[in-house]
Short mmCIF file of N, CA and C in Angstrom, two decimals:
data_model
loop_
_atom_site.label_atom_id
_atom_site.label_comp_id
_atom_site.label_asym_id
_atom_site.label_seq_id
_atom_site.Cartn_x
_atom_site.Cartn_y
_atom_site.Cartn_z
N MET V 291 12.78 -8.37 -15.48
CA MET V 291 10.94 -7.89 -15.08
C MET V 291 11.32 -8.36 -13.04
N ALA V 292 10.50 -7.32 -12.42
CA ALA V 292 10.76 -8.14 -11.15
C ALA V 292 9.48 -8.76 -10.95
N GLU V 293 9.34 -9.61 -10.27
CA GLU V 293 8.05 -10.77 -9.59
C GLU V 293 7.31 -9.60 -8.40
N ARG V 294 6.03 -9.95 -9.01
CA ARG V 294 5.36 -9.65 -7.87
C ARG V 294 4.91 -10.66 -6.94
N THR V 295 4.55 -10.31 -5.30
CA THR V 295 4.10 -11.12 -4.85
C THR V 295 2.53 -10.49 -4.23
N SER V 296 1.61 -11.34 -3.98
CA SER V 296 -0.09 -11.27 -3.31
C SER V 296 -0.23 -12.21 -2.16
N SER V 297 -1.10 -11.36 -2.04
CA SER V 297 -1.97 -12.37 -0.85
C SER V 297 -3.34 -11.88 -0.79
N THR V 298 -4.25 -12.39 -0.18
CA THR V 298 -5.17 -12.21 -0.30
C THR V 298 -5.83 -12.33 1.07
N ILE V 299 -7.18 -11.66 1.80
CA ILE V 299 -7.49 -11.67 2.88
C ILE V 299 -8.76 -11.21 2.72
N THR V 300 -9.74 -11.50 3.48
CA THR V 300 -11.18 -11.44 3.74
C THR V 300 -11.60 -10.63 4.70
N ILE V 301 -12.45 -9.48 4.54
CA ILE V 301 -12.66 -8.20 5.69
C ILE V 301 -14.07 -8.33 5.70
N ASP V 302 -14.56 -8.07 7.25
CA ASP V 302 -16.19 -8.48 7.63
C ASP V 302 -16.80 -7.19 7.38
N ALA V 303 -16.50 -6.14 5.89
CA ALA V 303 -17.25 -4.83 5.71
C ALA V 303 -17.38 -4.96 4.10
N THR V 304 -17.98 -3.69 3.73
CA THR V 304 -18.17 -3.68 2.02
C THR V 304 -16.76 -3.08 1.03
N PRO V 305 -16.70 -3.24 0.35
CA PRO V 305 -15.63 -2.66 -0.89
C PRO V 305 -15.86 -1.39 -0.36
N ALA V 306 -16.74 -0.68 -0.01
CA ALA V 306 -16.48 0.99 0.07
C ALA V 306 -16.46 1.58 1.68
N GLU V 307 -16.43 0.35 2.51
CA GLU V 307 -15.99 0.49 3.60
C GLU V 307 -14.40 0.35 3.69
N VAL V 308 -13.74 -0.49 3.07
CA VAL V 308 -12.35 -1.09 3.10
C VAL V 308 -11.56 0.17 2.33
N MET V 309 -12.29 0.34 1.50
CA MET V 309 -11.75 1.09 0.41
C MET V 309 -11.40 3.08 1.06
N ALA V 310 -12.48 3.18 1.83
CA ALA V 310 -12.24 4.77 2.42
C ALA V 310 -11.25 4.53 3.79
N VAL V 311 -11.20 3.70 4.03
CA VAL V 311 -9.60 3.42 5.30
C VAL V 311 -8.62 2.95 4.11
N ILE V 312 -8.44 2.35 3.03
CA ILE V 312 -7.52 2.68 2.33
C ILE V 312 -7.02 3.61 1.49
N ALA V 313 -8.10 4.79 1.35
CA ALA V 313 -7.56 5.77 1.01
C ALA V 313 -7.43 7.07 2.13
N GLY V 314 -7.98 6.82 3.54
CA GLY V 314 -7.11 7.68 4.53
C GLY V 314 -5.91 7.67 5.05
N PHE V 315 -5.01 8.49 3.93
CA PHE V 315 -3.57 8.07 4.27
C PHE V 315 -3.28 8.67 5.30
N GLU V 316 -4.10 9.72 6.31
CA GLU V 316 -3.41 10.20 7.26
C GLU V 316 -3.92 9.61 8.32
N GLY V 317 -4.45 8.20 8.18
CA GLY V 317 -4.74 7.07 9.64
C GLY V 317 -3.34 6.18 9.38
N TYR V 318 -2.82 6.20 8.24
CA TYR V 318 -1.66 4.86 8.09
C TYR V 318 -0.48 4.83 9.31
N PRO V 319 -0.20 5.97 9.49
CA PRO V 319 0.87 5.30 10.80
C PRO V 319 0.33 4.86 12.10
N GLU V 320 -1.03 4.90 11.98
CA GLU V 320 -2.01 4.05 13.04
C GLU V 320 -2.03 2.90 12.81
N TRP V 321 -2.10 2.51 11.84
CA TRP V 321 -2.33 0.99 11.61
C TRP V 321 -1.86 0.29 10.52
N THR V 322 -0.01 1.15 10.36
CA THR V 322 0.84 0.33 8.99
C THR V 322 2.26 0.45 10.16
N GLY V 323 2.56 -0.59 10.12
CA GLY V 323 3.54 -0.17 11.53
C GLY V 323 4.61 0.50 10.77
N GLU V 324 5.07 0.49 9.52
CA GLU V 324 6.48 0.93 9.51
C GLU V 324 6.34 2.57 8.75
N VAL V 325 5.16 2.91 8.57
CA VAL V 325 4.43 3.97 8.02
C VAL V 325 4.38 4.82 9.32
N LYS V 326 5.51 6.34 9.18
CA LYS V 326 5.67 7.60 10.32
C LYS V 326 4.95 8.23 9.80
N GLU V 327 5.06 8.92 8.88
CA GLU V 327 4.29 9.90 8.28
C GLU V 327 3.75 10.09 6.87
N THR V 328 2.89 10.66 6.40
CA THR V 328 2.30 10.94 5.29
C THR V 328 1.33 12.07 5.34
N GLU V 329 1.75 12.74 3.92
CA GLU V 329 1.27 13.84 3.34
C GLU V 329 0.46 13.91 1.70
N VAL V 330 -0.86 14.39 1.90
CA VAL V 330 -1.25 14.14 0.54
C VAL V 330 -0.50 15.61 0.04
N LEU V 331 0.04 15.45 -1.28
CA LEU V 331 0.08 16.37 -2.15
C LEU V 331 -0.17 16.75 -3.01
N GLU V 332 -1.36 15.96 -3.68
CA GLU V 332 -2.31 16.30 -4.61
C GLU V 332 -3.43 15.40 -4.77
N ILE V 333 -4.51 16.03 -4.95
CA ILE V 333 -5.92 15.72 -4.74
C ILE V 333 -6.71 15.24 -6.02
N ASP V 334 -7.22 14.51 -6.61
CA ASP V 334 -7.91 14.30 -7.69
C ASP V 334 -9.52 15.30 -7.79
N GLU V 335 -9.94 16.42 -7.58
CA GLU V 335 -10.95 17.18 -7.20
C GLU V 335 -11.96 16.54 -7.85
N ALA V 336 -11.93 16.08 -8.70
CA ALA V 336 -13.77 14.93 -9.32
C ALA V 336 -13.76 13.69 -8.21
N THR V 337 -12.83 13.21 -7.62
CA THR V 337 -13.37 11.74 -6.32
C THR V 337 -12.79 12.87 -5.34
N GLY V 338 -12.23 12.81 -5.14
CA GLY V 338 -11.78 13.74 -3.53
C GLY V 338 -10.68 12.82 -3.24
N ARG V 339 -10.24 11.77 -3.86
CA ARG V 339 -9.31 10.86 -3.70
C ARG V 339 -7.97 11.43 -3.79
N ALA V 340 -6.86 11.29 -2.92
CA ALA V 340 -5.43 11.86 -3.35
C ALA V 340 -4.81 10.93 -4.83
N VAL V 341 -4.24 11.74 -5.07
CA VAL V 341 -3.14 11.11 -6.26
C VAL V 341 -1.80 11.21 -6.21
N ARG V 342 -1.03 11.76 -5.38
CA ARG V 342 0.37 11.99 -4.80
C ARG V 342 0.20 11.98 -3.73
N VAL V 343 0.97 10.98 -2.63
CA VAL V 343 1.04 11.06 -1.07
C VAL V 343 2.63 10.84 -0.95
N ARG V 344 3.12 11.69 -0.01
CA ARG V 344 4.42 11.22 0.65
C ARG V 344 4.38 10.71 1.85
N PHE V 345 5.35 9.62 1.79
CA PHE V 345 5.44 8.66 3.29
C PHE V 345 6.66 8.72 3.47
N LYS V 346 6.85 8.66 4.78
CA LYS V 346 8.08 8.56 5.60
C LYS V 346 7.94 7.24 6.20
N LEU V 347 8.75 6.42 5.79
CA LEU V 347 8.85 5.41 6.37
C LEU V 347 9.86 4.59 7.67
N ASP V 348 9.65 3.96 8.48
CA ASP V 348 10.87 3.39 9.20
C ASP V 348 10.60 1.94 9.66
N ALA V 349 10.82 1.14 8.67
CA ALA V 349 11.07 -0.58 9.05
C ALA V 349 12.66 -0.94 9.27
N GLY V 350 12.91 -0.24 10.56
CA GLY V 350 14.04 -0.45 11.23
C GLY V 350 15.51 -0.41 10.21
N VAL V 351 15.62 -1.65 9.40
CA VAL V 351 17.24 -1.26 8.51
C VAL V 351 16.48 -0.31 7.26
N ILE V 352 15.43 -0.21 7.14
CA ILE V 352 15.43 1.09 5.53
C ILE V 352 14.75 1.80 6.19
N SER V 353 15.04 3.16 6.20
CA SER V 353 14.24 4.51 6.65
C SER V 353 14.56 4.83 5.19
N ASP V 354 12.76 5.36 5.01
CA ASP V 354 13.01 5.83 3.67
C ASP V 354 11.61 7.30 3.70
N GLU V 355 11.86 7.95 2.56
CA GLU V 355 10.94 8.78 2.41
C GLU V 355 10.90 8.66 0.13
N HIS V 356 9.32 8.61 0.61
CA HIS V 356 9.11 8.62 -0.99
C HIS V 356 7.35 8.86 -1.40
N VAL V 357 7.53 9.15 -2.58
CA VAL V 357 6.49 9.49 -2.89
C VAL V 357 5.71 8.77 -4.29
N LEU V 358 3.94 8.82 -3.86
CA LEU V 358 3.84 7.29 -4.54
C LEU V 358 2.60 8.31 -5.22
N GLY V 359 2.56 7.96 -6.97
CA GLY V 359 1.37 8.21 -7.54
C GLY V 359 -0.24 6.87 -7.58
N TYR V 360 -1.10 7.53 -7.03
CA TYR V 360 -2.06 6.79 -7.38
C TYR V 360 -3.06 6.71 -8.01
N THR V 361 -4.10 5.50 -8.93
CA THR V 361 -4.87 5.94 -9.57
C THR V 361 -6.10 4.96 -9.11
N TRP V 362 -7.10 5.32 -9.06
CA TRP V 362 -8.50 4.60 -8.41
C TRP V 362 -9.63 4.20 -9.10
N ASP V 363 -10.13 2.89 -8.84
CA ASP V 363 -10.94 2.76 -10.02
C ASP V 363 -12.33 2.45 -9.05
N GLY V 364 -12.79 3.41 -8.73
CA GLY V 364 -14.23 3.35 -7.65
C GLY V 364 -14.07 2.42 -6.55
N ASP V 365 -14.76 1.86 -6.18
CA ASP V 365 -14.24 0.84 -5.19
C ASP V 365 -13.67 -0.69 -4.99
N HIS V 366 -13.25 -0.43 -6.20
CA HIS V 366 -12.72 -2.17 -6.78
C HIS V 366 -11.25 -2.37 -6.50
N GLU V 367 -10.63 -0.90 -7.24
CA GLU V 367 -9.57 -1.02 -7.34
C GLU V 367 -8.23 0.07 -6.73
N VAL V 368 -7.24 -0.09 -6.25
CA VAL V 368 -6.54 1.14 -6.58
C VAL V 368 -5.07 0.70 -6.75
N ARG V 369 -4.05 1.32 -7.25
CA ARG V 369 -2.90 0.63 -8.09
C ARG V 369 -1.88 2.37 -7.77
N TRP V 370 -0.65 1.89 -7.43
CA TRP V 370 0.06 2.93 -7.04
C TRP V 370 1.36 2.58 -7.95
N THR V 371 2.07 3.70 -7.87
CA THR V 371 3.65 3.54 -8.38
C THR V 371 4.10 4.50 -7.97
N LEU V 372 5.68 4.46 -8.03
CA LEU V 372 6.66 5.13 -7.57
C LEU V 372 7.22 6.22 -8.06
N VAL V 373 7.04 7.73 -7.51
CA VAL V 373 7.25 8.97 -8.07
C VAL V 373 8.83 9.06 -7.62
N THR V 374 9.39 8.87 -6.74
CA THR V 374 10.63 9.30 -6.04
C THR V 374 10.77 8.88 -5.10
N SER V 375 11.91 8.46 -4.71
CA SER V 375 12.56 7.96 -3.35
C SER V 375 14.30 7.92 -3.08
N GLN V 376 14.56 7.35 -1.75
CA GLN V 376 15.96 7.63 -1.71
C GLN V 376 16.68 6.67 -2.17
N MET V 377 15.65 5.52 -1.28
CA MET V 377 16.31 4.17 -1.16
C MET V 377 15.61 3.17 -2.28
N LEU V 378 14.35 3.36 -2.89
CA LEU V 378 13.87 2.64 -3.74
C LEU V 378 13.87 2.87 -5.44
N LYS V 379 14.13 1.69 -6.20
CA LYS V 379 13.83 1.89 -7.37
C LYS V 379 12.37 1.62 -8.10
N ALA V 380 11.46 0.79 -7.41
CA ALA V 380 10.38 0.82 -7.81
C ALA V 380 9.58 0.43 -6.44
N LEU V 381 8.14 0.41 -6.45
CA LEU V 381 7.61 0.27 -5.24
C LEU V 381 6.10 0.66 -5.93
N ASP V 382 5.57 -0.30 -6.53
CA ASP V 382 4.03 -0.44 -7.11
C ASP V 382 3.46 -1.80 -6.77
N GLY V 383 2.27 -1.37 -6.77
CA GLY V 383 1.08 -2.37 -5.99
C GLY V 383 -0.25 -1.86 -6.75
N ARG V 384 -0.86 -2.79 -6.02
CA ARG V 384 -2.58 -2.28 -5.97
C ARG V 384 -3.06 -3.30 -4.48
N TYR V 385 -4.30 -2.79 -4.21
CA TYR V 385 -5.37 -3.82 -3.67
C TYR V 385 -6.53 -3.50 -4.54
N ALA V 386 -6.87 -4.69 -4.47
CA ALA V 386 -8.46 -5.20 -5.70
C ALA V 386 -9.12 -5.67 -4.74
N LEU V 387 -10.56 -5.21 -4.78
CA LEU V 387 -11.27 -5.29 -3.92
C LEU V 387 -12.44 -6.41 -4.07
N SER V 388 -13.28 -7.37 -3.83
CA SER V 388 -14.21 -7.87 -4.44
C SER V 388 -15.53 -8.63 -3.46
N PRO V 389 -16.85 -8.18 -3.65
CA PRO V 389 -17.27 -8.08 -2.69
C PRO V 389 -17.65 -9.94 -2.62
N ILE V 390 -17.98 -10.27 -1.37
CA ILE V 390 -18.30 -11.38 -1.12
C ILE V 390 -19.26 -11.57 -0.33
N SER V 391 -19.99 -12.70 -0.38
CA SER V 391 -21.37 -13.28 1.01
C SER V 391 -20.62 -12.36 2.37
N GLY V 392 -21.11 -11.54 3.23
CA GLY V 392 -20.77 -11.18 4.40
C GLY V 392 -19.15 -10.09 4.23
N GLY V 393 -18.67 -10.05 3.38
CA GLY V 393 -17.61 -9.27 3.74
C GLY V 393 -16.92 -8.78 2.05
N THR V 394 -15.84 -8.72 2.01
CA THR V 394 -14.93 -8.37 1.08
C THR V 394 -13.57 -9.06 0.94
N ASP V 395 -13.20 -9.58 -0.05
CA ASP V 395 -11.37 -10.33 0.03
C ASP V 395 -10.94 -9.29 -0.66
N VAL V 396 -9.81 -8.96 0.04
CA VAL V 396 -9.01 -8.02 -0.12
C VAL V 396 -7.78 -8.39 -0.97
N THR V 397 -7.35 -8.19 -2.21
CA THR V 397 -6.07 -8.64 -2.79
C THR V 397 -5.08 -7.99 -2.98
N TYR V 398 -3.66 -8.05 -2.07
CA TYR V 398 -2.67 -7.09 -2.55
C TYR V 398 -1.51 -7.58 -3.13
N GLU V 399 -1.41 -6.42 -4.29
CA GLU V 399 0.05 -6.89 -4.83
C GLU V 399 1.28 -6.30 -4.48
N LEU V 400 2.42 -6.36 -4.81
CA LEU V 400 3.39 -5.63 -4.54
C LEU V 400 4.43 -6.12 -5.20
N THR V 401 5.28 -5.34 -6.11
CA THR V 401 6.88 -5.48 -6.37
C THR V 401 7.50 -4.41 -5.87
N VAL V 402 8.90 -4.39 -5.29
CA VAL V 402 9.51 -3.85 -4.13
C VAL V 402 11.10 -4.18 -5.24
N ASP V 403 11.49 -2.45 -5.87
CA ASP V 403 13.22 -3.01 -5.94
C ASP V 403 13.93 -1.60 -5.62
N VAL V 404 14.77 -1.95 -4.27
CA VAL V 404 15.80 -1.22 -3.61
C VAL V 404 16.88 -1.09 -4.80
N LYS V 405 17.62 -0.09 -4.73
CA LYS V 405 18.65 0.80 -4.83
C LYS V 405 19.97 -0.28 -4.50
N ILE V 406 20.17 -0.76 -3.41
CA ILE V 406 21.06 -1.68 -2.77
C ILE V 406 20.88 -2.85 -3.38
N PRO V 407 22.02 -3.66 -3.48
CA PRO V 407 22.01 -5.09 -4.11
C PRO V 407 20.91 -6.41 -3.09
N MET V 408 20.47 -6.79 -3.41
CA MET V 408 19.32 -7.48 -2.79
C MET V 408 19.12 -8.51 -3.19
N LEU V 409 19.68 -10.57 -2.91
CA LEU V 409 18.98 -11.08 -3.18
C LEU V 409 17.13 -11.19 -3.35
N GLY V 410 17.14 -12.00 -5.13
CA GLY V 410 15.61 -11.85 -4.97
C GLY V 410 14.89 -12.87 -3.81
N MET V 411 14.96 -13.61 -3.60
CA MET V 411 14.40 -14.66 -2.27
C MET V 411 14.41 -13.55 -1.32
N LEU V 412 15.35 -12.95 -1.02
CA LEU V 412 15.15 -12.26 0.36
C LEU V 412 14.21 -10.64 -0.04
N LYS V 413 13.94 -10.10 -1.43
CA LYS V 413 13.10 -8.94 -1.60
C LYS V 413 11.65 -9.75 -1.34
N ARG V 414 11.62 -10.73 -2.06
CA ARG V 414 10.23 -11.41 -1.89
C ARG V 414 9.46 -11.76 -0.41
N LYS V 415 10.73 -11.98 0.29
CA LYS V 415 9.97 -12.25 1.50
C LYS V 415 9.89 -11.04 2.11
N ALA V 416 10.46 -10.17 1.93
CA ALA V 416 10.03 -8.68 2.66
C ALA V 416 8.75 -7.83 2.02
N GLU V 417 8.66 -8.29 0.59
CA GLU V 417 7.23 -8.03 0.40
C GLU V 417 6.24 -9.06 0.82
N LYS V 418 6.13 -10.09 1.28
CA LYS V 418 5.70 -11.12 1.40
C LYS V 418 5.61 -10.48 3.06
N VAL V 419 5.99 -9.87 3.90
CA VAL V 419 6.20 -9.30 5.72
C VAL V 419 5.42 -8.21 5.41
N ILE V 420 5.82 -6.94 3.94
CA ILE V 420 4.70 -5.74 4.00
C ILE V 420 3.73 -6.18 3.83
N ILE V 421 3.14 -6.93 2.82
CA ILE V 421 1.83 -6.98 2.10
C ILE V 421 1.11 -8.12 3.91
N ASP V 422 1.65 -9.19 4.33
CA ASP V 422 0.56 -9.35 5.71
C ASP V 422 0.72 -8.68 6.63
N ARG V 423 1.96 -7.97 6.78
CA ARG V 423 1.54 -6.72 7.61
C ARG V 423 0.41 -5.85 7.60
N ALA V 424 0.63 -5.31 6.22
CA ALA V 424 -0.64 -4.31 5.67
C ALA V 424 -2.20 -4.76 5.59
N LEU V 425 -1.90 -6.01 5.50
CA LEU V 425 -3.69 -6.92 5.23
C LEU V 425 -4.03 -7.09 6.56
N THR V 426 -3.21 -7.47 7.55
CA THR V 426 -3.68 -7.81 9.03
C THR V 426 -4.03 -6.47 9.84
N GLY V 427 -3.34 -5.28 9.18
CA GLY V 427 -3.54 -4.49 9.55
C GLY V 427 -5.00 -3.51 9.41
N LEU V 428 -4.62 -3.30 8.14
CA LEU V 428 -6.41 -3.09 7.53
C LEU V 428 -7.54 -3.68 8.20
N LYS V 429 -7.42 -5.02 8.42
CA LYS V 429 -8.95 -5.94 8.62
C LYS V 429 -8.73 -5.47 10.09
N LYS V 430 -7.91 -5.49 10.95
CA LYS V 430 -8.03 -5.15 12.10
C LYS V 430 -8.85 -3.56 12.31
N ARG V 431 -8.34 -2.62 11.30
CA ARG V 431 -8.68 -0.98 11.29
C ARG V 431 -10.12 -1.04 11.05
N VAL V 432 -10.54 -1.68 9.55
CA VAL V 432 -11.82 -1.17 9.13
C VAL V 432 -12.91 -1.90 9.87
N GLU V 433 -12.53 -3.29 10.86
CA GLU V 433 -13.23 -4.24 11.60
C GLU V 433 -13.26 -3.74 12.93
N SER V 434 -12.53 -2.59 13.23
CA SER V 434 -12.82 -1.71 14.90
C SER V 434 -14.38 -0.84 14.86
#
């Protein structure tokens, strides 16, 4: 089983404000460096949130187009799993939001598995870079 990498950051906003940015997929190209294009393919009519999203990714060495499936738990958590991809075997993760005094702790967990052979140590390092960039970008976007 693949190992999961995680990191936590504190954002000066409510969980609802943070989750609004996470759920706003059209804005991802503006605050996540590797995501160049997004398209919401399916929306849960009851919640108004996306349940299937297509991403076009360009991370230099790796360029990919993939679809993720999302499951939402209000403003507390969102989980995703890989539906289709050209280069990835797995891209599973979650954002977990916990209210704290004066803000929200946001934990990002990620498991990535690529179709090309890659050492586990390099894969975890790539996961860590993805997580750190995403959390830093999310914090900057929410607090601006």
